[in-house]
mmCIF file of C-alpha atoms in Angstrom:
data_model
loop_
_atom_site.group_PDB
_atom_site.id
_atom_site.type_symbol
_atom_site.label_atom_id
_atom_site.label_comp_id
_atom_site.label_asym_id
_atom_site.label_seq_id
_atom_site.Cartn_x
_atom_site.Cartn_y
_atom_site.Cartn_z
ATOM 1 C CA UNK G 714 63.581 -5.980 114.371
ATOM 2 C CA UNK G 715 64.716 -3.604 117.210
ATOM 3 C CA UNK G 716 65.855 -4.058 120.576
ATOM 4 C CA UNK G 717 67.043 -7.423 122.451
ATOM 5 C CA UNK G 718 64.450 -10.199 123.011
ATOM 6 C CA UNK G 719 62.752 -10.354 126.464
ATOM 7 C CA UNK G 720 63.878 -13.350 128.541
ATOM 8 C CA UNK G 721 61.769 -16.248 128.774
ATOM 9 C CA UNK G 722 60.759 -16.993 132.352
ATOM 10 C CA UNK G 723 59.735 -20.401 133.583
ATOM 11 C CA UNK G 724 58.993 -21.598 137.114
ATOM 12 C CA UNK G 725 60.096 -25.221 138.162
ATOM 13 C CA UNK G 726 59.079 -26.342 141.622
ATOM 14 C CA UNK G 727 60.376 -23.457 143.814
ATOM 15 C CA UNK G 728 63.126 -22.248 141.186
ATOM 16 C CA UNK G 729 62.549 -19.238 138.810
ATOM 17 C CA UNK G 730 64.327 -19.922 135.372
ATOM 18 C CA UNK G 731 65.254 -17.314 132.868
ATOM 19 C CA UNK G 732 66.505 -17.850 129.484
ATOM 20 C CA UNK G 733 68.173 -14.936 127.938
ATOM 21 C CA UNK G 734 71.071 -13.714 125.513
ATOM 22 C CA UNK G 735 74.407 -13.736 127.344
ATOM 23 C CA UNK G 736 75.588 -10.363 128.340
ATOM 24 C CA UNK G 737 79.471 -9.366 128.559
ATOM 25 C CA UNK G 738 79.582 -9.751 132.250
ATOM 26 C CA UNK G 739 78.025 -13.431 131.794
ATOM 27 C CA UNK G 740 81.105 -14.626 130.051
ATOM 28 C CA UNK G 741 83.229 -15.935 132.916
ATOM 29 C CA UNK G 742 80.076 -17.487 134.533
ATOM 30 C CA UNK G 743 78.920 -19.282 131.269
ATOM 31 C CA UNK G 744 82.463 -20.498 130.794
ATOM 32 C CA UNK G 745 82.323 -22.286 134.107
ATOM 33 C CA UNK G 746 79.245 -24.009 133.044
ATOM 34 C CA UNK G 747 81.443 -25.607 130.115
ATOM 35 C CA UNK G 748 84.345 -26.599 132.511
ATOM 36 C CA UNK G 749 81.818 -27.989 135.122
ATOM 37 C CA UNK G 750 80.901 -30.734 132.451
ATOM 38 C CA UNK G 751 84.453 -31.663 131.416
ATOM 39 C CA UNK G 752 86.066 -29.173 129.370
ATOM 40 C CA UNK G 753 89.785 -28.753 130.074
ATOM 41 C CA UNK G 754 89.802 -25.313 128.569
ATOM 42 C CA UNK G 755 86.828 -23.218 127.632
ATOM 43 C CA UNK G 756 86.359 -23.314 123.708
ATOM 44 C CA UNK G 757 87.986 -20.467 121.977
ATOM 45 C CA UNK G 758 85.759 -20.311 118.992
ATOM 46 C CA UNK G 759 83.616 -17.320 118.834
ATOM 47 C CA UNK G 760 85.052 -15.721 122.186
ATOM 48 C CA UNK G 761 86.197 -12.697 120.057
ATOM 49 C CA UNK G 762 82.893 -11.821 118.570
ATOM 50 C CA UNK G 763 80.987 -8.651 119.505
ATOM 51 C CA UNK G 764 77.982 -9.034 121.395
ATOM 52 C CA UNK G 765 74.787 -9.851 119.285
ATOM 53 C CA UNK G 766 72.052 -7.203 119.025
ATOM 54 C CA UNK G 767 68.425 -7.213 117.448
ATOM 55 C CA UNK G 768 69.815 -7.660 113.938
ATOM 56 C CA UNK G 769 72.397 -10.380 115.015
ATOM 57 C CA UNK G 770 71.801 -12.781 112.199
ATOM 58 C CA UNK G 771 72.494 -10.316 109.334
ATOM 59 C CA UNK G 772 75.710 -9.039 111.279
ATOM 60 C CA UNK G 773 77.438 -11.152 113.546
ATOM 61 C CA UNK G 774 75.731 -14.418 113.346
ATOM 62 C CA UNK G 775 76.338 -15.943 116.721
ATOM 63 C CA UNK G 776 74.732 -15.824 120.211
ATOM 64 C CA UNK G 777 75.023 -17.342 123.291
ATOM 65 C CA UNK G 778 71.953 -18.149 125.437
ATOM 66 C CA UNK G 779 71.939 -18.824 129.096
ATOM 67 C CA UNK G 780 69.687 -20.349 131.654
ATOM 68 C CA UNK G 781 69.625 -18.416 134.738
ATOM 69 C CA UNK G 782 68.281 -20.314 137.910
ATOM 70 C CA UNK G 783 67.445 -18.323 140.832
ATOM 71 C CA UNK G 784 70.081 -15.770 139.799
ATOM 72 C CA UNK G 785 72.978 -18.441 138.890
ATOM 73 C CA UNK G 786 73.763 -19.085 135.328
ATOM 74 C CA UNK G 787 73.093 -23.176 135.358
ATOM 75 C CA UNK G 788 73.251 -24.008 131.628
ATOM 76 C CA UNK G 789 74.395 -22.350 128.148
ATOM 77 C CA UNK G 790 74.144 -23.180 124.532
ATOM 78 C CA UNK G 791 75.498 -21.375 121.433
ATOM 79 C CA UNK G 792 73.602 -20.567 118.378
ATOM 80 C CA UNK G 793 75.251 -19.897 115.128
ATOM 81 C CA UNK G 794 72.970 -18.580 112.395
ATOM 82 C CA UNK G 795 75.003 -17.449 109.606
ATOM 83 C CA UNK G 796 73.186 -17.836 106.466
ATOM 84 C CA UNK G 797 69.847 -19.779 105.829
ATOM 85 C CA UNK G 798 68.713 -22.763 105.748
ATOM 86 C CA UNK G 799 70.903 -23.952 108.343
ATOM 87 C CA UNK G 800 71.486 -22.731 111.957
ATOM 88 C CA UNK G 801 73.825 -24.835 114.304
ATOM 89 C CA UNK G 802 73.112 -25.419 118.007
ATOM 90 C CA UNK G 803 76.806 -25.467 119.574
ATOM 91 C CA UNK G 804 77.962 -26.933 122.964
ATOM 92 C CA UNK G 805 74.911 -27.276 124.959
ATOM 93 C CA UNK G 806 76.092 -27.583 128.674
ATOM 94 C CA UNK G 807 74.223 -28.036 132.103
ATOM 95 C CA UNK G 808 75.758 -27.895 135.401
ATOM 96 C CA UNK G 809 75.653 -31.212 137.111
ATOM 97 C CA UNK G 810 73.926 -29.935 140.142
ATOM 98 C CA UNK G 811 71.012 -28.374 138.032
ATOM 99 C CA UNK G 812 70.279 -31.486 135.722
ATOM 100 C CA UNK G 813 66.817 -32.895 135.602
ATOM 101 C CA UNK G 814 65.200 -29.467 135.649
ATOM 102 C CA UNK G 815 64.531 -29.492 131.875
ATOM 103 C CA UNK G 816 67.061 -26.817 131.064
ATOM 104 C CA UNK G 817 68.693 -28.700 128.072
ATOM 105 C CA UNK G 818 65.088 -28.879 126.467
ATOM 106 C CA UNK G 819 64.385 -25.393 127.215
ATOM 107 C CA UNK G 820 67.582 -24.127 125.707
ATOM 108 C CA UNK G 821 67.185 -26.269 122.783
ATOM 109 C CA UNK G 822 63.527 -25.090 122.129
ATOM 110 C CA UNK G 823 64.669 -21.428 122.492
ATOM 111 C CA UNK G 824 67.366 -22.104 119.698
ATOM 112 C CA UNK G 825 64.619 -23.721 117.708
ATOM 113 C CA UNK G 826 62.302 -20.517 118.149
ATOM 114 C CA UNK G 827 65.266 -18.135 117.488
ATOM 115 C CA UNK G 828 66.023 -19.907 114.247
ATOM 116 C CA UNK G 829 62.464 -20.050 112.875
ATOM 117 C CA UNK G 830 61.951 -16.762 113.707
ATOM 118 C CA UNK G 831 64.735 -15.612 111.443
ATOM 119 C CA UNK G 832 63.606 -17.881 108.730
ATOM 120 C CA UNK G 833 66.017 -20.630 108.987
ATOM 121 C CA UNK G 834 64.623 -24.203 107.938
ATOM 122 C CA UNK G 835 66.737 -26.314 109.724
ATOM 123 C CA UNK G 836 68.602 -26.658 112.937
ATOM 124 C CA UNK G 837 71.590 -29.067 113.402
ATOM 125 C CA UNK G 838 74.186 -30.092 116.194
ATOM 126 C CA UNK G 839 77.040 -32.554 116.619
ATOM 127 C CA UNK G 840 77.306 -34.658 119.692
ATOM 128 C CA UNK G 841 79.430 -37.749 120.855
ATOM 129 C CA UNK G 842 78.510 -41.021 119.409
ATOM 130 C CA UNK G 843 78.203 -42.646 122.742
ATOM 131 C CA UNK G 844 76.236 -39.568 124.640
ATOM 132 C CA UNK G 845 73.019 -41.466 125.217
ATOM 133 C CA UNK G 846 71.503 -38.574 127.307
ATOM 134 C CA UNK G 847 71.988 -36.231 124.587
ATOM 135 C CA UNK G 848 70.580 -38.722 122.134
ATOM 136 C CA UNK G 849 67.382 -39.123 124.272
ATOM 137 C CA UNK G 850 66.972 -35.423 124.577
ATOM 138 C CA UNK G 851 67.342 -34.503 120.886
ATOM 139 C CA UNK G 852 65.140 -37.473 119.646
ATOM 140 C CA UNK G 853 62.415 -36.364 121.912
ATOM 141 C CA UNK G 854 62.475 -33.067 120.616
ATOM 142 C CA UNK G 855 62.215 -34.362 116.959
ATOM 143 C CA UNK G 856 65.890 -34.294 115.901
ATOM 144 C CA UNK G 857 66.955 -37.264 113.576
ATOM 145 C CA UNK G 858 70.379 -38.954 113.268
ATOM 146 C CA UNK G 859 72.247 -38.449 110.014
ATOM 147 C CA UNK G 860 75.902 -38.497 109.204
ATOM 148 C CA UNK G 861 78.548 -39.658 111.595
ATOM 149 C CA UNK G 862 82.331 -39.760 111.823
ATOM 150 C CA UNK G 863 84.226 -38.585 114.646
ATOM 151 C CA UNK G 864 80.853 -37.001 115.852
ATOM 152 C CA UNK G 865 77.164 -37.610 115.273
ATOM 153 C CA UNK G 866 75.073 -34.876 113.376
ATOM 154 C CA UNK G 867 71.471 -34.699 114.231
ATOM 155 C CA UNK G 868 69.113 -32.480 112.305
ATOM 156 C CA UNK G 869 65.589 -31.248 112.706
ATOM 157 C CA UNK G 870 63.674 -29.768 109.745
ATOM 158 C CA UNK G 871 61.906 -26.614 111.351
ATOM 159 C CA UNK G 872 60.123 -25.482 108.172
ATOM 160 C CA UNK G 873 59.703 -28.334 105.414
ATOM 161 C CA UNK G 874 56.132 -28.751 104.210
ATOM 162 C CA UNK G 875 56.862 -31.397 102.090
ATOM 163 C CA UNK G 876 57.793 -33.619 105.016
ATOM 164 C CA UNK G 877 55.007 -32.195 107.199
ATOM 165 C CA UNK G 878 52.538 -33.064 104.577
ATOM 166 C CA UNK G 879 54.063 -36.646 104.069
ATOM 167 C CA UNK G 880 53.851 -37.435 107.773
ATOM 168 C CA UNK G 881 50.235 -36.114 108.156
ATOM 169 C CA UNK G 882 49.260 -38.390 105.405
ATOM 170 C CA UNK G 883 51.370 -41.242 106.687
ATOM 171 C CA UNK G 884 51.276 -41.142 110.426
ATOM 172 C CA UNK G 885 53.051 -44.536 110.769
ATOM 173 C CA UNK G 886 56.023 -43.205 108.854
ATOM 174 C CA UNK G 887 59.421 -45.043 109.516
ATOM 175 C CA UNK G 888 62.792 -43.052 109.414
ATOM 176 C CA UNK G 889 66.051 -44.496 108.135
ATOM 177 C CA UNK G 890 69.351 -42.741 107.234
ATOM 178 C CA UNK G 891 71.890 -44.486 105.081
ATOM 179 C CA UNK G 892 75.231 -43.632 103.233
ATOM 180 C CA UNK G 893 74.664 -42.477 99.569
ATOM 181 C CA UNK G 894 75.626 -45.348 97.109
ATOM 182 C CA UNK G 895 77.859 -43.037 95.124
ATOM 183 C CA UNK G 896 80.622 -43.116 97.458
ATOM 184 C CA UNK G 897 80.544 -39.191 98.216
ATOM 185 C CA UNK G 898 80.394 -37.886 101.623
ATOM 186 C CA UNK G 899 76.497 -37.826 101.650
ATOM 187 C CA UNK G 900 73.671 -39.828 103.258
ATOM 188 C CA UNK G 901 69.970 -40.380 102.395
ATOM 189 C CA UNK G 902 67.350 -39.372 104.817
ATOM 190 C CA UNK G 903 64.148 -41.329 104.300
ATOM 191 C CA UNK G 904 60.666 -41.229 105.708
ATOM 192 C CA UNK G 905 58.920 -44.275 104.349
ATOM 193 C CA UNK G 906 55.321 -44.830 104.748
ATOM 194 C CA UNK G 907 54.637 -48.037 106.731
ATOM 195 C CA UNK G 908 51.768 -49.631 104.732
ATOM 196 C CA UNK G 909 52.146 -48.281 101.221
ATOM 197 C CA UNK G 910 55.458 -47.657 99.087
ATOM 198 C CA UNK G 911 55.368 -44.109 99.268
ATOM 199 C CA UNK G 912 58.489 -42.223 100.677
ATOM 200 C CA UNK G 913 60.315 -39.206 100.723
ATOM 201 C CA UNK G 914 64.097 -39.014 100.429
ATOM 202 C CA UNK G 915 66.538 -36.185 101.140
ATOM 203 C CA UNK G 916 70.094 -36.078 100.313
ATOM 204 C CA UNK G 917 72.063 -34.454 102.910
ATOM 205 C CA UNK G 918 75.747 -33.814 102.010
ATOM 206 C CA UNK G 919 78.833 -32.919 104.295
ATOM 207 C CA UNK G 920 80.405 -34.646 107.191
ATOM 208 C CA UNK G 921 79.213 -34.820 110.762
ATOM 209 C CA UNK G 922 81.648 -32.351 112.113
ATOM 210 C CA UNK G 923 83.888 -29.536 110.768
ATOM 211 C CA UNK G 924 86.790 -31.971 110.849
ATOM 212 C CA UNK G 925 85.494 -34.579 108.479
ATOM 213 C CA UNK G 926 83.484 -32.099 106.258
ATOM 214 C CA UNK G 927 86.610 -30.465 105.258
ATOM 215 C CA UNK G 928 85.188 -27.270 106.614
ATOM 216 C CA UNK G 929 82.100 -27.467 104.183
ATOM 217 C CA UNK G 930 78.643 -26.571 105.820
ATOM 218 C CA UNK G 931 75.910 -29.130 105.354
ATOM 219 C CA UNK G 932 73.535 -29.036 102.309
ATOM 220 C CA UNK G 933 70.281 -30.659 101.364
ATOM 221 C CA UNK G 934 70.936 -31.080 97.582
ATOM 222 C CA UNK G 935 68.290 -33.609 96.561
ATOM 223 C CA UNK G 936 64.733 -34.603 96.986
ATOM 224 C CA UNK G 937 63.189 -37.827 95.850
ATOM 225 C CA UNK G 938 59.229 -37.780 96.435
ATOM 226 C CA UNK G 939 56.689 -40.552 95.716
ATOM 227 C CA UNK G 940 53.120 -40.603 96.597
ATOM 228 C CA UNK G 941 49.816 -42.163 95.652
ATOM 229 C CA UNK G 942 51.748 -45.631 94.892
ATOM 230 C CA UNK G 943 53.619 -43.962 92.262
ATOM 231 C CA UNK G 944 50.930 -41.830 90.825
ATOM 232 C CA UNK G 945 53.152 -38.908 91.390
ATOM 233 C CA UNK G 946 56.701 -39.217 91.822
ATOM 234 C CA UNK G 947 59.581 -36.189 91.237
ATOM 235 C CA UNK G 948 63.269 -36.490 91.730
ATOM 236 C CA UNK G 949 64.743 -33.034 92.159
ATOM 237 C CA UNK G 950 68.516 -32.227 92.178
ATOM 238 C CA UNK G 951 70.501 -28.966 92.846
ATOM 239 C CA UNK G 952 74.095 -29.272 91.941
ATOM 240 C CA UNK G 953 77.214 -27.044 91.804
ATOM 241 C CA UNK G 954 80.297 -27.402 89.556
ATOM 242 C CA UNK G 955 83.238 -28.940 91.984
ATOM 243 C CA UNK G 956 85.017 -25.820 92.849
ATOM 244 C CA UNK G 957 87.032 -24.871 95.904
ATOM 245 C CA UNK G 958 88.548 -21.710 97.227
ATOM 246 C CA UNK G 959 85.926 -19.440 95.492
ATOM 247 C CA UNK G 960 86.967 -15.783 95.645
ATOM 248 C CA UNK G 961 85.399 -12.487 94.808
ATOM 249 C CA UNK G 962 84.854 -12.010 91.108
ATOM 250 C CA UNK G 963 84.536 -15.682 90.459
ATOM 251 C CA UNK G 964 81.688 -17.370 88.539
ATOM 252 C CA UNK G 965 79.922 -20.638 89.672
ATOM 253 C CA UNK G 966 77.975 -22.906 87.247
ATOM 254 C CA UNK G 967 74.909 -24.712 88.982
ATOM 255 C CA UNK G 968 72.070 -26.891 87.628
ATOM 256 C CA UNK G 969 68.630 -27.509 88.862
ATOM 257 C CA UNK G 970 67.218 -30.688 87.363
ATOM 258 C CA UNK G 971 63.812 -32.205 88.021
ATOM 259 C CA UNK G 972 62.810 -35.923 86.707
ATOM 260 C CA UNK G 973 59.085 -36.893 86.706
ATOM 261 C CA UNK G 974 58.831 -40.512 87.382
ATOM 262 C CA UNK G 975 55.146 -40.241 88.059
ATOM 263 C CA UNK G 976 52.121 -40.805 85.705
ATOM 264 C CA UNK G 977 50.882 -37.214 85.574
ATOM 265 C CA UNK G 978 52.283 -33.882 84.306
ATOM 266 C CA UNK G 979 54.028 -31.999 87.023
ATOM 267 C CA UNK G 980 54.625 -28.229 86.947
ATOM 268 C CA UNK G 981 55.936 -25.380 89.247
ATOM 269 C CA UNK G 982 58.441 -22.651 90.104
ATOM 270 C CA UNK G 983 62.290 -22.974 90.674
ATOM 271 C CA UNK G 984 63.123 -19.690 92.775
ATOM 272 C CA UNK G 985 66.846 -19.003 93.762
ATOM 273 C CA UNK G 986 67.533 -17.853 97.262
ATOM 274 C CA UNK G 987 70.885 -15.967 97.093
ATOM 275 C CA UNK G 988 72.899 -14.632 99.935
ATOM 276 C CA UNK G 989 74.174 -10.827 99.898
ATOM 277 C CA UNK G 990 77.178 -10.650 97.466
ATOM 278 C CA UNK G 991 76.156 -13.346 95.179
ATOM 279 C CA UNK G 992 74.002 -12.501 92.105
ATOM 280 C CA UNK G 993 72.561 -14.494 89.363
ATOM 281 C CA UNK G 994 74.570 -13.880 85.960
ATOM 282 C CA UNK G 995 72.763 -16.253 83.689
ATOM 283 C CA UNK G 996 70.075 -15.777 82.254
ATOM 284 C CA UNK G 997 71.072 -12.147 82.476
ATOM 285 C CA UNK G 998 67.487 -10.963 81.783
ATOM 286 C CA UNK G 999 65.877 -12.891 84.653
ATOM 287 C CA UNK G 1000 66.400 -10.314 87.561
ATOM 288 C CA UNK G 1001 63.657 -12.091 89.639
ATOM 289 C CA UNK G 1002 65.567 -15.389 89.828
ATOM 290 C CA UNK G 1003 62.473 -17.297 89.216
ATOM 291 C CA UNK G 1004 62.009 -19.962 86.706
ATOM 292 C CA UNK G 1005 58.798 -21.895 85.565
ATOM 293 C CA UNK G 1006 59.138 -25.480 84.910
ATOM 294 C CA UNK G 1007 56.913 -28.391 83.469
ATOM 295 C CA UNK G 1008 57.713 -32.155 83.235
ATOM 296 C CA UNK G 1009 55.651 -34.637 81.342
ATOM 297 C CA UNK G 1010 55.806 -38.344 82.731
ATOM 298 C CA UNK G 1011 59.157 -39.677 82.177
ATOM 299 C CA UNK G 1012 60.814 -36.144 81.219
ATOM 300 C CA UNK G 1013 63.654 -34.500 83.044
ATOM 301 C CA UNK G 1014 63.928 -30.712 82.916
ATOM 302 C CA UNK G 1015 67.114 -28.772 83.693
ATOM 303 C CA UNK G 1016 67.696 -25.065 84.429
ATOM 304 C CA UNK G 1017 71.461 -24.188 84.366
ATOM 305 C CA UNK G 1018 72.386 -21.066 86.285
ATOM 306 C CA UNK G 1019 75.601 -19.105 86.583
ATOM 307 C CA UNK G 1020 76.062 -17.183 89.651
ATOM 308 C CA UNK G 1021 78.509 -14.289 90.001
ATOM 309 C CA UNK G 1022 80.378 -13.306 93.255
ATOM 310 C CA UNK G 1023 80.575 -9.761 93.463
ATOM 311 C CA UNK G 1024 84.035 -8.126 94.013
ATOM 312 C CA UNK G 1025 82.923 -6.613 97.095
ATOM 313 C CA UNK G 1026 81.952 -9.932 98.632
ATOM 314 C CA UNK G 1027 83.652 -10.085 102.104
ATOM 315 C CA UNK G 1028 84.571 -13.632 103.127
ATOM 316 C CA UNK G 1029 86.559 -12.652 106.168
ATOM 317 C CA UNK G 1030 83.633 -13.318 108.504
ATOM 318 C CA UNK G 1031 83.992 -17.027 107.461
ATOM 319 C CA UNK G 1032 87.144 -17.263 109.648
ATOM 320 C CA UNK G 1033 85.049 -16.997 112.770
ATOM 321 C CA UNK G 1034 82.529 -19.500 111.706
ATOM 322 C CA UNK G 1035 82.531 -23.305 112.150
ATOM 323 C CA UNK G 1036 82.359 -23.663 108.490
ATOM 324 C CA UNK G 1037 84.143 -21.728 105.590
ATOM 325 C CA UNK G 1038 81.183 -21.955 103.132
ATOM 326 C CA UNK G 1039 78.242 -20.036 101.977
ATOM 327 C CA UNK G 1040 74.905 -21.698 101.206
ATOM 328 C CA UNK G 1041 72.972 -21.024 98.056
ATOM 329 C CA UNK G 1042 69.465 -22.258 97.827
ATOM 330 C CA UNK G 1043 66.661 -22.879 95.432
ATOM 331 C CA UNK G 1044 62.895 -23.112 96.551
ATOM 332 C CA UNK G 1045 60.805 -25.463 94.358
ATOM 333 C CA UNK G 1046 57.052 -25.138 94.426
ATOM 334 C CA UNK G 1047 54.625 -27.417 92.694
ATOM 335 C CA UNK G 1048 50.909 -27.724 93.397
ATOM 336 C CA UNK G 1049 50.906 -26.196 96.955
ATOM 337 C CA UNK G 1050 54.024 -28.371 97.863
ATOM 338 C CA UNK G 1051 57.342 -26.930 98.703
ATOM 339 C CA UNK G 1052 60.896 -27.994 99.265
ATOM 340 C CA UNK G 1053 64.182 -26.040 99.828
ATOM 341 C CA UNK G 1054 67.316 -27.232 98.533
ATOM 342 C CA UNK G 1055 70.619 -25.823 98.712
ATOM 343 C CA UNK G 1056 74.311 -26.151 97.869
ATOM 344 C CA UNK G 1057 77.343 -25.037 100.129
ATOM 345 C CA UNK G 1058 79.850 -23.201 98.041
ATOM 346 C CA UNK G 1059 83.416 -23.195 99.793
ATOM 347 C CA UNK G 1060 85.202 -19.974 99.872
ATOM 348 C CA UNK G 1061 88.922 -19.012 100.320
ATOM 349 C CA UNK G 1062 88.980 -17.517 103.748
ATOM 350 C CA UNK G 1063 91.171 -14.612 104.240
ATOM 351 C CA UNK G 1064 92.643 -13.882 107.810
ATOM 352 C CA UNK G 1065 90.936 -11.162 109.422
ATOM 353 C CA UNK G 1066 92.694 -7.711 109.708
ATOM 354 C CA UNK G 1067 93.490 -6.734 113.337
#
């Protein structure tokens, strides 16, 4: 990619609305939008970051997008896109006098577009538990509620073919979110067919905010899929050893496990998706990071993997992010179906050098 994206222009009634990345000279006016909706002080996070350019996702990871109405900055939102698969929508604010123009929806859709363009599979946000206006906005755009603590987390899966296929086959799907029964900070996102017993369940780990997640970013670590009234059923887990404060030079053990609860053979591919600075160390001969698998009915197959954090890995950038962790993902394919699972590895975060 080269150059900055062109602003999106929309006309509402007699107003000309431009959506564009914030420029340095916009900073004070964008802060005023946040103050106008009740901020006592402008948030300090991200304020020291350099301006994002065309390859912002691979360099600085954060962008502020503003909505300009007839030359006035009327709304703003932050988009933090550090490592796939999750991007985060941050602090959507609309000036009271510019509400009911659809600016919140426009900015949210722009964040989704920017995220999908860069290969992110999910967009999430945090909002207040009693903010009904925000709840209406986001549910109308396809977000679903997940974990909650001091805040409510909402998630939209942008590119999940398994969910898309399930909802196409079961248009009366019901959604439910419940706490995992193992007592961990995890919840189960379930889409259940209304008429049959088919379902798709995803395990989402992490708290609803940075505070109650201990600074570890969200991760979808499990998938439980059933279709054809149990004819086909697959339970997949992607787990990491319980380790904290990872540093360059460390090794991390992980396991991919697939259990076939159905009545026919399932076979496919595990493909690791690793961030820069993290390499596969076992099996040492598999440079492609791809593993073939096959599971008979009732069988569980396991693929152990050892990852190596290179000595040159730079965790300093995590100091500026909402979460001090790095996601490692595995993409699972079987008979034209696909799901991406990930684990979020918490790093020791050095202070940036001035």
